[in-house]
């Protein structure tokens, strides 16, 4: 956080500063997605064995296990991402305003919820944590490449253009600008 804060410290309203803020928004979006989903890819596939044993013994059903894990992961990740983004927004330029910072934090909390749901779903489908890391990261990279920052939606071939329409990163990046 400190390095990002120093790199983008007190940006003004010039064109290079606006371009830097767009780059920062893109980086924070990618960081939120990978920072939230990668630990879940690594741990949930291992925890799945415990959950299956407890489900088979009748302690709870699959929905309860999924929903509980989703709420815990989302709340913890949202707390950390809120502190992280609030600190960076204050360092870059507090003149962005409370309304913008609140919207930006809410947007990233929504992105955390998506990332947790996505990571839990991928980890539940595949056999082990190594495969979930590969498959989940590959899908996230496809969403990032079609998310609006690295490619122009007008230049994407028609047969793959639909990826930008289902990419949550596309909507998060557009909303953050």
mmCIF file of C-alpha atoms in Angstrom:
data_model
loop_
_atom_site.group_PDB
_atom_site.id
_atom_site.type_symbol
_atom_site.label_atom_id
_atom_site.label_comp_id
_atom_site.label_asym_id
_atom_site.label_seq_id
_atom_site.Cartn_x
_atom_site.Cartn_y
_atom_site.Cartn_z
ATOM 1 C CA UNK A 1 0.000 0.000 0.000
ATOM 2 C CA UNK A 2 2.813 2.360 0.845
ATOM 3 C CA UNK A 3 4.540 1.890 -2.515
ATOM 4 C CA UNK A 4 1.301 2.518 -4.423
ATOM 5 C CA UNK A 5 0.574 5.528 -2.264
ATOM 6 C CA UNK A 6 3.999 6.984 -2.992
ATOM 7 C CA UNK A 7 3.765 6.248 -6.731
ATOM 8 C CA UNK A 8 0.407 7.979 -7.056
ATOM 9 C CA UNK A 9 0.830 10.549 -4.279
ATOM 10 C CA UNK A 10 -1.474 13.586 -4.571
ATOM 11 C CA UNK A 11 -2.290 13.405 -8.261
ATOM 12 C CA UNK A 12 -3.750 16.526 -9.852
ATOM 13 C CA UNK A 13 -6.307 16.928 -12.656
ATOM 14 C CA UNK A 14 -3.859 16.848 -15.579
ATOM 15 C CA UNK A 15 -4.116 14.314 -18.416
ATOM 16 C CA UNK A 16 -1.127 12.219 -17.241
ATOM 17 C CA UNK A 17 -2.585 12.119 -13.717
ATOM 18 C CA UNK A 18 -5.962 10.956 -15.032
ATOM 19 C CA UNK A 19 -4.215 8.236 -17.035
ATOM 20 C CA UNK A 20 -2.325 7.224 -13.896
ATOM 21 C CA UNK A 21 -5.596 7.016 -11.945
ATOM 22 C CA UNK A 22 -7.057 4.772 -14.671
ATOM 23 C CA UNK A 23 -4.006 2.519 -14.352
ATOM 24 C CA UNK A 24 -4.370 2.490 -10.576
ATOM 25 C CA UNK A 25 -8.067 1.592 -10.881
ATOM 26 C CA UNK A 26 -7.171 -1.265 -13.221
ATOM 27 C CA UNK A 27 -4.437 -2.526 -10.898
ATOM 28 C CA UNK A 28 -6.695 -2.372 -7.836
ATOM 29 C CA UNK A 29 -9.419 -4.278 -9.691
ATOM 30 C CA UNK A 30 -7.002 -7.033 -10.720
ATOM 31 C CA UNK A 31 -5.453 -7.079 -7.245
ATOM 32 C CA UNK A 32 -8.873 -7.458 -5.622
ATOM 33 C CA UNK A 33 -9.861 -10.357 -7.872
ATOM 34 C CA UNK A 34 -6.618 -12.315 -7.553
ATOM 35 C CA UNK A 35 -5.987 -11.352 -3.930
ATOM 36 C CA UNK A 36 -9.388 -12.683 -2.942
ATOM 37 C CA UNK A 37 -9.715 -15.755 -5.144
ATOM 38 C CA UNK A 38 -6.175 -17.200 -5.023
ATOM 39 C CA UNK A 39 -6.160 -18.092 -1.301
ATOM 40 C CA UNK A 40 -9.578 -19.719 -1.669
ATOM 41 C CA UNK A 41 -8.355 -21.772 -4.641
ATOM 42 C CA UNK A 42 -5.531 -23.058 -2.450
ATOM 43 C CA UNK A 43 -7.497 -23.797 0.719
ATOM 44 C CA UNK A 44 -11.061 -24.737 -0.194
ATOM 45 C CA UNK A 45 -10.155 -27.760 -2.273
ATOM 46 C CA UNK A 46 -8.337 -29.113 0.797
ATOM 47 C CA UNK A 47 -11.186 -28.160 3.162
ATOM 48 C CA UNK A 48 -13.652 -29.850 0.810
ATOM 49 C CA UNK A 49 -12.721 -33.264 2.239
ATOM 50 C CA UNK A 50 -13.670 -32.120 5.737
ATOM 51 C CA UNK A 51 -16.917 -30.575 4.504
ATOM 52 C CA UNK A 52 -17.844 -33.764 2.632
ATOM 53 C CA UNK A 53 -17.195 -35.871 5.750
ATOM 54 C CA UNK A 54 -19.374 -33.572 7.861
ATOM 55 C CA UNK A 55 -22.112 -33.527 5.205
ATOM 56 C CA UNK A 56 -22.115 -37.324 5.067
ATOM 57 C CA UNK A 57 -22.495 -37.495 8.845
ATOM 58 C CA UNK A 58 -25.544 -35.208 8.610
ATOM 59 C CA UNK A 59 -24.186 -32.119 10.382
ATOM 60 C CA UNK A 60 -25.298 -29.773 7.604
ATOM 61 C CA UNK A 61 -26.126 -29.720 3.913
ATOM 62 C CA UNK A 62 -24.054 -28.399 1.010
ATOM 63 C CA UNK A 63 -25.819 -25.042 0.801
ATOM 64 C CA UNK A 64 -25.147 -24.278 4.467
ATOM 65 C CA UNK A 65 -21.468 -25.127 4.088
ATOM 66 C CA UNK A 66 -21.130 -23.038 0.914
ATOM 67 C CA UNK A 67 -23.053 -20.056 2.282
ATOM 68 C CA UNK A 68 -21.150 -20.038 5.579
ATOM 69 C CA UNK A 69 -17.782 -20.258 3.839
ATOM 70 C CA UNK A 70 -18.840 -17.500 1.407
ATOM 71 C CA UNK A 71 -19.918 -15.156 4.206
ATOM 72 C CA UNK A 72 -16.770 -15.693 6.265
ATOM 73 C CA UNK A 73 -14.412 -15.274 3.301
ATOM 74 C CA UNK A 74 -16.325 -12.238 1.992
ATOM 75 C CA UNK A 75 -16.431 -10.455 5.336
ATOM 76 C CA UNK A 76 -12.753 -10.965 6.104
ATOM 77 C CA UNK A 77 -11.620 -10.027 2.589
ATOM 78 C CA UNK A 78 -13.975 -7.021 2.483
ATOM 79 C CA UNK A 79 -12.554 -5.710 5.730
ATOM 80 C CA UNK A 80 -8.981 -5.865 4.430
ATOM 81 C CA UNK A 81 -9.810 -4.467 0.992
ATOM 82 C CA UNK A 82 -11.731 -1.554 2.544
ATOM 83 C CA UNK A 83 -8.757 -0.539 4.673
ATOM 84 C CA UNK A 84 -6.372 -1.017 1.741
ATOM 85 C CA UNK A 85 -8.387 1.027 -0.766
ATOM 86 C CA UNK A 86 -9.273 3.744 1.730
ATOM 87 C CA UNK A 87 -5.587 4.207 2.529
ATOM 88 C CA UNK A 88 -4.618 4.362 -1.138
ATOM 89 C CA UNK A 89 -7.427 6.815 -1.943
ATOM 90 C CA UNK A 90 -6.277 9.094 0.857
ATOM 91 C CA UNK A 91 -2.688 8.987 -0.386
ATOM 92 C CA UNK A 92 -3.493 9.532 -4.047
ATOM 93 C CA UNK A 93 -5.744 12.500 -3.520
ATOM 94 C CA UNK A 94 -8.357 12.980 -0.848
ATOM 95 C CA UNK A 95 -9.968 15.572 -3.137
ATOM 96 C CA UNK A 96 -11.620 12.697 -4.975
ATOM 97 C CA UNK A 97 -14.356 13.174 -2.442
ATOM 98 C CA UNK A 98 -16.143 10.998 0.049
ATOM 99 C CA UNK A 99 -18.823 10.015 -2.477
ATOM 100 C CA UNK A 100 -16.264 8.680 -4.968
ATOM 101 C CA UNK A 101 -14.246 6.844 -2.315
ATOM 102 C CA UNK A 102 -17.427 5.267 -0.883
ATOM 103 C CA UNK A 103 -18.554 4.163 -4.347
ATOM 104 C CA UNK A 104 -15.094 2.787 -5.129
ATOM 105 C CA UNK A 105 -14.965 0.819 -1.873
ATOM 106 C CA UNK A 106 -18.510 -0.530 -2.411
ATOM 107 C CA UNK A 107 -17.511 -1.564 -5.927
ATOM 108 C CA UNK A 108 -14.530 -3.510 -4.607
ATOM 109 C CA UNK A 109 -16.595 -5.136 -1.866
ATOM 110 C CA UNK A 110 -18.916 -6.340 -4.644
ATOM 111 C CA UNK A 111 -15.866 -7.587 -6.526
ATOM 112 C CA UNK A 112 -14.733 -9.437 -3.383
ATOM 113 C CA UNK A 113 -18.135 -11.155 -3.194
ATOM 114 C CA UNK A 114 -17.845 -12.188 -6.844
ATOM 115 C CA UNK A 115 -14.278 -13.440 -6.343
ATOM 116 C CA UNK A 116 -15.238 -15.495 -3.285
ATOM 117 C CA UNK A 117 -18.247 -17.039 -5.045
ATOM 118 C CA UNK A 118 -16.234 -17.753 -8.164
ATOM 119 C CA UNK A 119 -13.317 -19.297 -6.263
ATOM 120 C CA UNK A 120 -15.605 -21.469 -4.132
ATOM 121 C CA UNK A 121 -17.500 -22.674 -7.204
ATOM 122 C CA UNK A 122 -14.337 -23.548 -9.136
ATOM 123 C CA UNK A 123 -12.780 -25.217 -6.086
ATOM 124 C CA UNK A 124 -15.931 -27.270 -5.515
ATOM 125 C CA UNK A 125 -15.988 -28.481 -9.118
ATOM 126 C CA UNK A 126 -12.371 -29.595 -9.559
ATOM 127 C CA UNK A 127 -10.528 -32.422 -7.832
ATOM 128 C CA UNK A 128 -7.666 -30.662 -6.029
ATOM 129 C CA UNK A 129 -6.217 -27.265 -5.190
ATOM 130 C CA UNK A 130 -3.614 -27.300 -7.966
ATOM 131 C CA UNK A 131 -6.233 -27.736 -10.663
ATOM 132 C CA UNK A 132 -8.481 -25.108 -9.088
ATOM 133 C CA UNK A 133 -5.594 -22.616 -9.085
ATOM 134 C CA UNK A 134 -4.892 -23.241 -12.782
ATOM 135 C CA UNK A 135 -8.516 -23.249 -13.969
ATOM 136 C CA UNK A 136 -9.594 -20.320 -11.807
ATOM 137 C CA UNK A 137 -6.597 -18.176 -12.706
ATOM 138 C CA UNK A 138 -7.058 -18.941 -16.397
ATOM 139 C CA UNK A 139 -10.697 -17.831 -16.308
ATOM 140 C CA UNK A 140 -9.775 -14.719 -14.318
ATOM 141 C CA UNK A 141 -7.099 -13.839 -16.883
ATOM 142 C CA UNK A 142 -9.634 -14.223 -19.700
ATOM 143 C CA UNK A 143 -11.945 -11.852 -17.838
ATOM 144 C CA UNK A 144 -9.090 -9.393 -17.265
ATOM 145 C CA UNK A 145 -8.002 -9.431 -20.907
ATOM 146 C CA UNK A 146 -11.591 -8.759 -21.956
ATOM 147 C CA UNK A 147 -12.199 -6.348 -19.098
ATOM 148 C CA UNK A 148 -11.733 -3.115 -20.998
ATOM 149 C CA UNK A 149 -8.279 -1.999 -19.918
ATOM 150 C CA UNK A 150 -6.132 -4.265 -22.082
ATOM 151 C CA UNK A 151 -8.346 -4.516 -25.151
ATOM 152 C CA UNK A 152 -10.801 -2.390 -27.050
ATOM 153 C CA UNK A 153 -14.195 -4.068 -27.272
ATOM 154 C CA UNK A 154 -14.574 -2.835 -30.865
ATOM 155 C CA UNK A 155 -11.393 -4.641 -31.971
ATOM 156 C CA UNK A 156 -12.229 -8.010 -30.404
ATOM 157 C CA UNK A 157 -13.379 -10.668 -32.910
ATOM 158 C CA UNK A 158 -17.104 -11.304 -32.887
ATOM 159 C CA UNK A 159 -16.890 -14.938 -31.817
ATOM 160 C CA UNK A 160 -15.183 -13.996 -28.534
ATOM 161 C CA UNK A 161 -16.795 -10.603 -27.886
ATOM 162 C CA UNK A 162 -19.293 -12.205 -25.503
ATOM 163 C CA UNK A 163 -16.501 -12.618 -22.930
ATOM 164 C CA UNK A 164 -16.451 -8.875 -22.313
ATOM 165 C CA UNK A 165 -20.209 -8.962 -21.703
ATOM 166 C CA UNK A 166 -19.957 -11.597 -18.962
ATOM 167 C CA UNK A 167 -16.714 -10.305 -17.444
ATOM 168 C CA UNK A 168 -17.323 -8.842 -13.975
ATOM 169 C CA UNK A 169 -13.939 -7.169 -14.276
ATOM 170 C CA UNK A 170 -15.209 -5.275 -17.321
ATOM 171 C CA UNK A 171 -18.092 -3.820 -15.327
ATOM 172 C CA UNK A 172 -15.921 -3.111 -12.285
ATOM 173 C CA UNK A 173 -13.326 -1.294 -14.364
ATOM 174 C CA UNK A 174 -15.957 0.800 -16.170
ATOM 175 C CA UNK A 175 -17.680 1.661 -12.899
ATOM 176 C CA UNK A 176 -14.408 2.698 -11.271
ATOM 177 C CA UNK A 177 -13.751 5.332 -13.923
#
